[in-house]
Short mmCIF file of C-alpha atoms in Angstrom, two decimals:
data_model
loop_
_atom_site.label_atom_id
_atom_site.label_comp_id
_atom_site.label_asym_id
_atom_site.label_seq_id
_atom_site.Cartn_x
_atom_site.Cartn_y
_atom_site.Cartn_z
CA MET A 1 -2.66 -28.88 21.81
CA PRO A 2 -1.08 -30.06 18.55
CA ALA A 3 -0.44 -33.82 18.33
CA ILE A 4 3.32 -33.26 18.12
CA GLU A 5 3.45 -31.54 21.52
CA PRO A 6 3.44 -34.63 23.78
CA GLU A 7 5.93 -36.33 21.44
CA LEU A 8 8.34 -33.41 21.72
CA GLN A 9 7.89 -33.22 25.48
CA ALA A 10 8.65 -36.94 25.81
CA LEU A 11 11.69 -36.50 23.55
CA LYS A 12 12.98 -33.66 25.69
CA ASP A 13 12.35 -35.62 28.91
CA ASN A 14 14.25 -38.63 27.55
CA LEU A 15 17.11 -36.39 26.46
CA LEU A 16 17.28 -34.87 29.95
CA ASP A 17 17.31 -38.40 31.43
CA MET A 18 20.20 -39.34 29.17
CA LEU A 19 22.06 -36.17 30.13
CA SER A 20 21.50 -36.97 33.78
CA LEU A 21 22.77 -40.53 33.30
CA VAL A 22 25.97 -39.28 31.64
CA ARG A 23 26.47 -36.62 34.29
CA ASN A 24 26.07 -39.33 36.92
CA GLN A 25 28.83 -41.31 35.23
CA MET A 26 31.14 -38.35 35.78
CA VAL A 27 29.98 -38.05 39.42
CA LYS A 28 30.77 -41.74 39.94
CA CYS A 29 34.21 -41.29 38.36
CA LYS A 30 34.91 -38.45 40.76
CA ASP A 31 33.67 -40.45 43.77
CA ALA A 32 35.66 -43.49 42.65
CA ILE A 33 38.80 -41.31 42.81
CA ARG A 34 37.88 -39.46 45.99
CA LYS A 35 36.78 -42.53 47.95
CA ASN A 36 39.20 -44.86 46.20
CA ASP A 37 36.19 -47.05 45.46
CA LEU A 38 36.60 -49.07 42.29
CA SER A 39 33.09 -50.52 42.54
CA LEU A 40 31.89 -47.07 41.47
CA ALA A 41 34.21 -47.20 38.46
CA ALA A 42 32.68 -50.58 37.62
CA GLU A 43 29.23 -48.98 37.76
CA VAL A 44 30.35 -46.37 35.22
CA LEU A 45 31.14 -49.20 32.80
CA GLU A 46 27.71 -50.74 33.42
CA ASP A 47 26.01 -47.38 32.92
CA GLU A 48 27.59 -47.04 29.52
CA LYS A 49 25.27 -49.77 28.20
CA LYS A 50 22.27 -47.81 29.48
CA VAL A 51 23.56 -44.68 27.76
CA ASN A 52 23.86 -46.56 24.47
CA VAL A 53 20.33 -47.94 24.80
CA GLN A 54 19.03 -44.42 25.54
CA GLU A 55 20.82 -43.04 22.51
CA LEU A 56 19.27 -45.65 20.22
CA ALA A 57 15.78 -45.06 21.66
CA ILE A 58 16.02 -41.28 21.30
CA ASP A 59 17.35 -41.55 17.74
CA ARG A 60 14.39 -43.80 16.89
CA ASP A 61 11.98 -41.29 18.44
CA CYS A 62 13.53 -38.49 16.38
CA GLU A 63 13.13 -40.55 13.23
CA ASN A 64 9.48 -41.22 14.06
CA ILE A 65 8.73 -37.57 14.78
CA LEU A 66 10.36 -36.49 11.53
CA ALA A 67 8.48 -39.10 9.53
CA LEU A 68 5.08 -38.82 11.20
CA PHE A 69 4.79 -35.19 12.23
CA THR A 70 7.03 -33.34 9.73
CA PRO A 71 8.01 -30.72 12.30
CA VAL A 72 9.01 -27.18 11.27
CA ALA A 73 10.67 -24.18 12.90
CA THR A 74 11.42 -24.59 16.63
CA ASP A 75 10.00 -28.14 16.62
CA LEU A 76 12.28 -29.16 13.79
CA ARG A 77 15.23 -27.51 15.49
CA LEU A 78 14.53 -29.42 18.71
CA VAL A 79 14.61 -32.73 16.83
CA LEU A 80 17.79 -31.78 14.96
CA ALA A 81 19.45 -30.52 18.15
CA THR A 82 18.41 -33.69 19.99
CA LEU A 83 20.03 -35.89 17.35
CA LYS A 84 23.30 -34.04 17.83
CA ILE A 85 23.10 -33.82 21.61
CA THR A 86 22.55 -37.58 22.00
CA ASN A 87 25.63 -38.14 19.91
CA ASP A 88 27.61 -35.70 22.08
CA LEU A 89 26.34 -37.33 25.28
CA GLU A 90 27.21 -40.79 24.10
CA ARG A 91 30.78 -39.66 23.43
CA ILE A 92 30.99 -37.88 26.79
CA GLY A 93 29.89 -41.19 28.32
CA ASP A 94 32.69 -42.94 26.41
CA ASN A 95 35.18 -40.57 28.02
CA ALA A 96 33.83 -41.41 31.47
CA LYS A 97 34.21 -45.07 30.57
CA SER A 98 37.87 -44.57 29.57
CA LEU A 99 38.59 -42.96 32.92
CA ALA A 100 36.77 -45.74 34.82
CA LYS A 101 38.68 -48.39 32.87
CA PHE A 102 41.95 -46.68 33.62
CA LEU A 103 41.18 -46.65 37.34
CA ILE A 104 40.26 -50.34 37.33
CA ASN A 105 43.07 -51.62 35.12
CA ASN A 106 45.93 -49.61 36.61
CA LYS A 107 45.05 -49.47 40.27
CA ASN A 108 48.50 -50.59 41.48
CA ASP A 109 50.59 -49.02 38.73
CA TYR A 110 51.02 -45.45 40.00
CA PRO A 111 51.12 -43.43 43.23
CA ARG A 112 47.56 -42.28 44.02
CA GLU A 113 48.66 -38.67 44.54
CA TRP A 114 49.28 -38.43 40.79
CA LEU A 115 45.50 -38.33 40.31
CA GLY A 116 45.65 -35.08 42.30
CA THR A 117 48.70 -33.84 40.41
CA PHE A 118 46.79 -34.25 37.14
CA LYS A 119 43.79 -32.41 38.70
CA LEU A 120 41.36 -35.12 37.61
CA GLU A 121 38.87 -34.36 40.38
CA ALA A 122 38.95 -30.65 39.60
CA MET A 123 38.37 -31.39 35.90
CA LEU A 124 35.48 -33.68 36.78
CA ASP A 125 33.99 -30.94 38.97
CA VAL A 126 33.97 -28.53 36.03
CA LEU A 127 32.40 -31.14 33.73
CA ILE A 128 29.75 -32.15 36.28
CA SER A 129 28.72 -28.55 36.86
CA MET A 130 28.69 -27.83 33.11
CA LEU A 131 26.46 -30.83 32.45
CA LYS A 132 24.16 -29.84 35.31
CA ASP A 133 23.75 -26.32 33.94
CA MET A 134 23.25 -27.58 30.38
CA GLY A 135 20.40 -29.75 31.68
CA GLU A 136 18.90 -26.70 33.38
CA ALA A 137 19.35 -24.58 30.24
CA LEU A 138 17.63 -27.22 28.12
CA ARG A 139 14.80 -27.76 30.59
CA GLU A 140 14.10 -24.04 30.97
CA SER A 141 15.01 -23.03 27.39
CA ASP A 142 17.54 -20.67 28.97
CA THR A 143 20.03 -19.70 26.27
CA LYS A 144 21.75 -17.20 28.52
CA LEU A 145 22.71 -20.02 30.87
CA ALA A 146 23.71 -22.24 27.93
CA ARG A 147 26.01 -19.52 26.57
CA LYS A 148 27.51 -18.80 29.98
CA THR A 149 28.13 -22.49 30.61
CA THR A 150 29.94 -23.07 27.31
CA LYS A 151 32.62 -20.63 28.47
CA ARG A 152 33.64 -22.89 31.35
CA ASP A 153 35.13 -25.25 28.79
CA GLU A 154 38.18 -22.98 28.91
CA PHE A 155 39.01 -24.20 32.42
CA LEU A 156 39.28 -27.73 31.06
CA ASN A 157 41.51 -26.54 28.24
CA ASP A 158 43.80 -24.94 30.82
CA TYR A 159 43.93 -28.07 32.98
CA ASN A 160 44.79 -30.09 29.90
CA LYS A 161 47.61 -27.73 28.92
CA LYS A 162 49.04 -27.90 32.42
CA ALA A 163 48.73 -31.69 32.36
CA MET A 164 51.00 -31.78 29.33
CA LYS A 165 53.63 -29.87 31.25
CA THR A 166 53.13 -32.08 34.30
CA THR A 167 53.53 -35.20 32.17
CA ALA A 168 56.77 -33.93 30.66
CA GLU A 169 58.18 -33.07 34.08
CA LEU A 170 57.20 -36.35 35.73
CA MET A 171 58.57 -38.34 32.82
CA LYS A 172 61.96 -36.81 33.48
CA ASP A 173 61.82 -37.83 37.15
CA TYR A 174 60.12 -41.21 36.59
CA PRO A 175 61.25 -42.45 33.16
CA GLY A 176 60.16 -45.99 34.05
CA ASP A 177 56.58 -44.78 34.43
CA ALA A 178 56.35 -43.16 31.00
CA LYS A 179 53.54 -45.41 29.85
CA ILE A 180 51.29 -44.78 32.85
CA LEU A 181 52.03 -41.04 32.69
CA LEU A 182 51.00 -40.98 29.05
CA ASN A 183 47.84 -42.84 30.01
CA LEU A 184 47.10 -40.21 32.66
CA PHE A 185 47.70 -37.45 30.15
CA SER A 186 45.38 -39.13 27.72
CA ILE A 187 42.70 -39.19 30.46
CA THR A 188 43.00 -35.42 30.88
CA ARG A 189 42.76 -35.08 27.10
CA ASN A 190 39.56 -37.15 27.19
CA LEU A 191 38.09 -34.91 29.89
CA GLU A 192 39.06 -31.83 27.92
CA ARG A 193 37.36 -33.40 24.89
CA ALA A 194 34.26 -34.09 27.03
CA GLY A 195 34.25 -30.35 27.78
CA ASP A 196 34.25 -29.58 24.05
CA LEU A 197 31.31 -31.93 23.58
CA THR A 198 29.46 -30.30 26.49
CA LYS A 199 30.11 -26.95 24.84
CA ASN A 200 28.54 -28.36 21.66
CA ILE A 201 25.42 -29.18 23.68
CA GLY A 202 25.18 -25.51 24.68
CA GLU A 203 25.47 -24.49 21.04
CA GLU A 204 22.71 -26.91 20.08
CA ILE A 205 20.45 -25.48 22.81
CA VAL A 206 20.99 -21.97 21.41
CA PHE A 207 20.21 -23.30 17.91
CA HIS A 208 17.01 -24.94 19.14
CA ILE A 209 15.72 -21.87 20.97
CA GLU A 210 17.08 -18.95 18.95
CA ALA A 211 17.70 -20.52 15.54
CA LYS A 212 21.23 -19.13 15.72
CA VAL A 213 24.24 -21.14 14.71
CA VAL A 214 26.99 -20.16 17.10
CA LYS A 215 29.61 -22.73 16.18
CA HIS A 216 32.32 -22.23 13.54
CA ARG A 217 31.70 -18.48 13.63
CA LYS A 218 34.70 -17.61 11.45
CA ASP A 219 33.74 -20.15 8.77
CA GLN A 220 30.23 -18.76 8.56
CA GLN A 221 31.46 -15.52 6.97
CA MET B 1 4.38 -9.18 -18.06
CA LYS B 2 5.28 -11.31 -15.11
CA HIS B 3 6.27 -9.17 -12.18
CA ILE B 4 3.59 -8.40 -9.58
CA GLU B 5 3.64 -5.46 -7.22
CA ALA B 6 0.95 -4.68 -4.65
CA LYS B 7 1.10 -1.34 -2.86
CA ASN B 8 -0.98 -0.59 0.23
CA VAL B 9 -3.85 -2.76 -0.92
CA ASN B 10 -6.93 -2.62 1.28
CA VAL B 11 -10.00 -4.65 0.43
CA TYR B 12 -13.46 -4.35 1.95
CA TYR B 13 -16.54 -6.50 1.57
CA GLY B 14 -19.12 -3.98 2.72
CA ASP B 15 -17.97 -2.92 6.17
CA ASN B 16 -15.69 -5.92 6.52
CA HIS B 17 -12.05 -4.89 6.15
CA VAL B 18 -10.60 -8.13 4.75
CA LEU B 19 -7.17 -7.02 3.52
CA LYS B 20 -5.20 -4.44 5.43
CA ASP B 21 -2.57 -2.40 3.71
CA ILE B 22 -0.87 -5.24 1.86
CA THR B 23 2.38 -4.33 0.18
CA LEU B 24 4.27 -7.11 -1.50
CA SER B 25 6.32 -7.77 -4.57
CA ILE B 26 6.46 -11.04 -6.51
CA LYS B 27 9.36 -11.66 -8.83
CA GLU B 28 8.92 -13.25 -12.22
CA ASN B 29 9.50 -16.98 -12.72
CA THR B 30 9.06 -17.80 -9.08
CA VAL B 31 6.49 -19.74 -7.11
CA THR B 32 4.94 -17.81 -4.25
CA ALA B 33 2.71 -19.51 -1.69
CA PHE B 34 0.05 -17.74 0.36
CA ILE B 35 -0.72 -19.48 3.64
CA GLY B 36 -2.88 -18.67 6.64
CA PRO B 37 -6.02 -19.86 8.41
CA SER B 38 -9.43 -19.72 6.72
CA GLY B 39 -10.70 -16.18 6.44
CA CYS B 40 -7.23 -14.60 6.63
CA GLY B 41 -7.60 -12.96 3.23
CA LYS B 42 -5.17 -15.05 1.20
CA SER B 43 -7.72 -16.11 -1.45
CA THR B 44 -9.16 -12.60 -1.60
CA PHE B 45 -5.68 -11.25 -2.26
CA LEU B 46 -5.06 -13.90 -4.92
CA ARG B 47 -8.31 -12.96 -6.65
CA THR B 48 -7.36 -9.29 -6.45
CA LEU B 49 -4.45 -10.07 -8.76
CA ASN B 50 -6.71 -10.82 -11.74
CA ARG B 51 -9.75 -8.83 -10.65
CA MET B 52 -11.89 -11.86 -9.91
CA ASN B 53 -13.37 -9.94 -6.99
CA ASP B 54 -14.93 -7.42 -9.36
CA TYR B 55 -18.04 -9.60 -9.49
CA ILE B 56 -18.67 -9.25 -5.78
CA GLU B 57 -21.06 -6.37 -5.29
CA SER B 58 -19.83 -5.24 -1.90
CA PHE B 59 -16.15 -5.38 -3.00
CA ARG B 60 -14.12 -2.19 -2.58
CA LYS B 61 -10.41 -1.78 -3.01
CA LYS B 62 -7.89 0.88 -2.13
CA GLY B 63 -4.23 0.84 -3.09
CA LYS B 64 -2.59 -0.27 -6.30
CA VAL B 65 -1.78 -3.57 -7.98
CA TYR B 66 0.82 -3.39 -10.73
CA ILE B 67 1.66 -6.15 -13.12
CA ASP B 68 4.84 -5.43 -14.99
CA GLY B 69 4.48 -1.80 -13.97
CA LYS B 70 0.88 -1.34 -15.14
CA GLU B 71 -1.93 -0.69 -12.71
CA ILE B 72 -4.41 -3.49 -13.38
CA TYR B 73 -7.36 -1.58 -11.93
CA ASP B 74 -6.78 1.27 -14.36
CA LYS B 75 -9.89 2.10 -16.38
CA LYS B 76 -8.04 1.47 -19.62
CA VAL B 77 -7.29 -2.14 -18.70
CA ARG B 78 -9.48 -4.70 -20.48
CA VAL B 79 -10.38 -7.23 -17.83
CA GLU B 80 -10.69 -10.13 -20.33
CA GLU B 81 -7.17 -9.44 -21.58
CA LEU B 82 -5.90 -9.20 -17.99
CA ARG B 83 -7.41 -12.59 -17.17
CA ARG B 84 -5.88 -14.13 -20.27
CA GLN B 85 -2.49 -12.97 -19.08
CA VAL B 86 -3.18 -13.85 -15.45
CA GLY B 87 -4.74 -17.32 -15.61
CA MET B 88 -6.38 -19.06 -12.71
CA VAL B 89 -6.76 -22.65 -11.55
CA PHE B 90 -9.36 -23.36 -8.91
CA GLN B 91 -9.65 -25.75 -5.99
CA LYS B 92 -12.18 -28.01 -7.63
CA PRO B 93 -11.37 -29.08 -11.18
CA ASN B 94 -13.98 -27.37 -13.33
CA PRO B 95 -13.74 -28.68 -16.89
CA PHE B 96 -16.55 -27.76 -19.26
CA PRO B 97 -18.97 -30.56 -20.18
CA LYS B 98 -17.23 -30.88 -23.50
CA SER B 99 -14.52 -33.10 -24.97
CA ILE B 100 -10.95 -32.99 -23.71
CA PHE B 101 -9.88 -31.27 -26.92
CA GLU B 102 -12.68 -28.70 -26.79
CA ASN B 103 -11.84 -27.81 -23.21
CA VAL B 104 -8.34 -26.76 -24.14
CA ALA B 105 -9.37 -25.19 -27.45
CA TYR B 106 -12.21 -23.21 -25.90
CA GLY B 107 -10.16 -20.24 -24.72
CA LEU B 108 -8.43 -19.95 -28.08
CA LYS B 109 -11.74 -19.78 -29.91
CA ILE B 110 -13.05 -17.18 -27.46
CA HIS B 111 -9.99 -15.09 -28.29
CA GLY B 112 -10.79 -15.31 -31.99
CA ILE B 113 -8.30 -17.93 -33.11
CA THR B 114 -9.88 -19.99 -35.89
CA ASN B 115 -6.92 -21.56 -37.66
CA LYS B 116 -7.47 -25.30 -37.12
CA LYS B 117 -3.79 -26.20 -37.32
CA GLU B 118 -2.84 -23.51 -34.85
CA ILE B 119 -5.56 -24.70 -32.45
CA GLU B 120 -4.46 -28.34 -32.73
CA GLU B 121 -0.84 -27.45 -32.16
CA THR B 122 -1.66 -25.29 -29.14
CA VAL B 123 -3.90 -27.99 -27.63
CA GLU B 124 -1.13 -30.57 -27.98
CA LYS B 125 1.51 -28.20 -26.59
CA SER B 126 -0.66 -27.20 -23.63
CA LEU B 127 -1.50 -30.80 -22.77
CA LYS B 128 2.18 -31.69 -22.97
CA GLN B 129 3.07 -28.76 -20.70
CA SER B 130 0.49 -29.86 -18.19
CA ALA B 131 1.89 -33.42 -18.28
CA LEU B 132 -1.40 -34.88 -19.50
CA TRP B 133 -0.70 -35.51 -23.19
CA GLY B 134 0.58 -39.06 -22.73
CA GLU B 135 -2.59 -40.05 -20.93
CA VAL B 136 -5.14 -38.43 -23.26
CA LYS B 137 -3.60 -38.18 -26.73
CA ASP B 138 -5.69 -41.10 -28.01
CA ILE B 139 -8.94 -40.04 -26.35
CA LEU B 140 -9.08 -36.33 -27.15
CA ASN B 141 -12.71 -36.54 -28.19
CA LYS B 142 -13.86 -38.23 -24.99
CA PRO B 143 -15.76 -36.12 -22.45
CA ALA B 144 -13.46 -34.26 -20.09
CA LEU B 145 -15.67 -35.27 -17.21
CA SER B 146 -14.74 -38.93 -17.78
CA LEU B 147 -11.19 -38.16 -16.59
CA SER B 148 -10.07 -38.69 -12.99
CA GLY B 149 -9.98 -35.71 -10.60
CA GLY B 150 -6.22 -35.33 -10.95
CA GLN B 151 -6.41 -35.54 -14.75
CA GLN B 152 -9.27 -33.00 -14.79
CA GLN B 153 -7.14 -30.58 -12.76
CA ARG B 154 -4.23 -30.97 -15.18
CA LEU B 155 -6.71 -30.43 -18.02
CA CYS B 156 -7.78 -27.17 -16.37
CA ILE B 157 -4.12 -26.17 -16.16
CA ALA B 158 -3.75 -27.01 -19.88
CA ARG B 159 -6.83 -24.88 -20.59
CA THR B 160 -5.20 -22.00 -18.74
CA LEU B 161 -1.87 -22.48 -20.53
CA ALA B 162 -3.50 -22.58 -23.98
CA VAL B 163 -4.24 -18.86 -23.97
CA LYS B 164 -0.58 -18.11 -23.19
CA PRO B 165 -0.74 -16.44 -19.81
CA THR B 166 2.38 -15.13 -18.09
CA ILE B 167 1.10 -15.50 -14.54
CA ILE B 168 -0.85 -18.44 -13.13
CA LEU B 169 -2.85 -18.10 -9.94
CA MET B 170 -3.74 -21.36 -8.21
CA ASP B 171 -6.32 -21.50 -5.44
CA GLU B 172 -5.83 -24.77 -3.52
CA PRO B 173 -5.15 -26.64 -6.78
CA ALA B 174 -4.45 -30.01 -5.17
CA SER B 175 -6.65 -30.02 -2.10
CA ALA B 176 -9.26 -32.26 -3.71
CA LEU B 177 -6.71 -34.68 -5.14
CA ASP B 178 -5.12 -37.93 -3.98
CA PRO B 179 -1.38 -37.94 -3.05
CA ILE B 180 -0.21 -39.20 -6.45
CA SER B 181 -2.20 -36.58 -8.37
CA THR B 182 -1.00 -33.99 -5.86
CA ALA B 183 2.61 -35.00 -6.50
CA LYS B 184 2.02 -34.63 -10.25
CA ILE B 185 0.56 -31.15 -9.81
CA GLU B 186 3.48 -30.16 -7.59
CA GLU B 187 5.98 -31.50 -10.10
CA LEU B 188 4.15 -29.57 -12.79
CA ILE B 189 4.33 -26.36 -10.77
CA SER B 190 8.12 -26.73 -10.54
CA GLU B 191 8.34 -27.20 -14.31
CA LEU B 192 5.96 -24.36 -15.15
CA LYS B 193 7.89 -21.87 -13.06
CA GLU B 194 10.57 -21.77 -15.75
CA LYS B 195 8.14 -19.97 -18.03
CA TYR B 196 5.48 -18.54 -15.74
CA THR B 197 5.14 -16.69 -12.49
CA ILE B 198 3.03 -18.80 -10.16
CA VAL B 199 1.10 -17.79 -7.07
CA ILE B 200 -0.53 -20.55 -5.08
CA VAL B 201 -2.91 -20.49 -2.14
CA THR B 202 -2.67 -23.63 -0.06
CA HIS B 203 -3.76 -24.92 3.31
CA ASN B 204 -1.19 -27.67 3.04
CA MET B 205 1.93 -26.23 4.61
CA GLN B 206 4.17 -29.05 3.48
CA GLN B 207 2.99 -28.31 -0.03
CA ALA B 208 3.87 -24.64 0.36
CA ALA B 209 7.27 -25.70 1.70
CA ARG B 210 7.85 -28.14 -1.16
CA VAL B 211 6.83 -26.05 -4.15
CA SER B 212 7.37 -22.39 -3.38
CA ASP B 213 10.36 -20.06 -3.42
CA ARG B 214 8.74 -17.51 -1.15
CA THR B 215 5.86 -17.77 1.28
CA ALA B 216 3.49 -15.11 2.55
CA PHE B 217 1.64 -15.70 5.81
CA PHE B 218 -1.67 -13.86 6.18
CA TYR B 219 -3.63 -13.50 9.39
CA LEU B 220 -6.89 -11.58 9.90
CA GLY B 221 -6.28 -9.57 6.75
CA ASP B 222 -2.69 -8.64 7.61
CA LEU B 223 0.39 -9.81 5.78
CA VAL B 224 2.32 -10.96 8.84
CA GLU B 225 5.42 -12.30 7.16
CA TYR B 226 6.72 -12.64 3.61
CA GLU B 227 10.00 -14.48 3.39
CA LYS B 228 12.03 -17.02 1.50
CA THR B 229 10.21 -20.31 2.05
CA SER B 230 13.28 -22.05 3.45
CA GLU B 231 13.64 -19.23 5.98
CA LEU B 232 9.96 -19.00 6.93
CA PHE B 233 9.68 -22.71 7.67
CA THR B 234 12.91 -22.99 9.63
CA ASN B 235 13.25 -19.64 11.34
CA PRO B 236 10.09 -17.53 11.12
CA ARG B 237 10.60 -13.98 12.36
CA HIS B 238 7.15 -13.55 13.87
CA LYS B 239 5.69 -15.52 16.73
CA GLN B 240 2.30 -15.64 14.95
CA THR B 241 3.91 -17.32 11.94
CA GLU B 242 5.71 -19.82 14.16
CA ASN B 243 2.51 -20.63 16.04
CA TYR B 244 0.65 -21.18 12.79
CA ILE B 245 3.20 -23.35 11.01
CA THR B 246 3.82 -25.47 14.10
CA GLY B 247 0.09 -25.97 14.65
CA ARG B 248 -0.04 -24.00 17.92
CA PHE B 249 -2.46 -21.42 16.71
CA GLY B 250 -4.86 -19.57 18.96
#
């Protein structure tokens, strides 16, 4: 077994741990809404520190592997993909944090049914399942699953579009709540953005396994 | 005379089929690296390009090797002239037990050049081209064997350049050298490519990646993959190539 093998395996394991941690932040956000339990939202904020520590550790491991093992081909692509995926995960974690903060800071400022109106739980469900499948795709080097999963980002785009309409309508009926409605809309935007970042992860998995760059297709011509 | 074309080259040492139907084309003014595990045929193929294998009794060859359109195994080809045009640098620096100056001048004298001024000018030019002049210009009469390994290798390159080749074959030219001497040889290869076509056999894959434009991967006598170096080291087309360059061979 080449000396780089255990290093790459450890790198992949740590990346999967980080992915799992971020996914768990989304699960906690969903449960915080569903159970109306703000202690879970507080946990999401705490977890963010762990995510940041993980990101730094993985980046350092990537740097070491590049410097000490000079990887090529699929090994090099794994390291490059990992560097990008950690960055994506960290930003997805930031989006979970924004949602958790919103729940904590505005708990008495809006009717709870608005969380349902803005379909936050449904959006979180899509994100959680996307992150789960991306973890599976990475673990099993399954690019078919990665490709299939990236497509679910469209659901989040649709929710976000509808949220804009919802915001506009509610602002007419509740002009005094404009600020909180804009905050809610910005949460849906964050979740939609988290979907884009999850899609990026799928693209990085395809790059790692197949050496194909699937992003910015039109600009590649 | 710089462009190399091999067509269906098969080489045998007795019953041993060491090169199998190799077809490959090397453009002029490029650096091409041959990589592969020991015994894969890369050095044999390199030596086929200036008929160095002719000395091996059991050597047999089928297929054609063209340099600038001429078949180099044609009966009319003078082997000495071929080797002047297709110079070779070996793994271990092999200067003659003569002075630095004499080492570089030797090939010129063999080829009948007697004009002292012309010899002096060519020696200086060759040593400058091989990035050694600055280090030896004041000690040209000292024995070549008193130089360091890295300097001796650059002297051997100067000796090759002196007879004005168009193609330079290098068989593991830096494998016996320390990292600084290796870096100098690699830098030199990049400079020489402007005027010469260079083919290098190396076991050091990072070296192949650093210096060459195209890389050929040989395995058990087959040419498995021949690609742009940047492509071969990032996205090899064959699993065997990937396994070799990532160290997962066998």
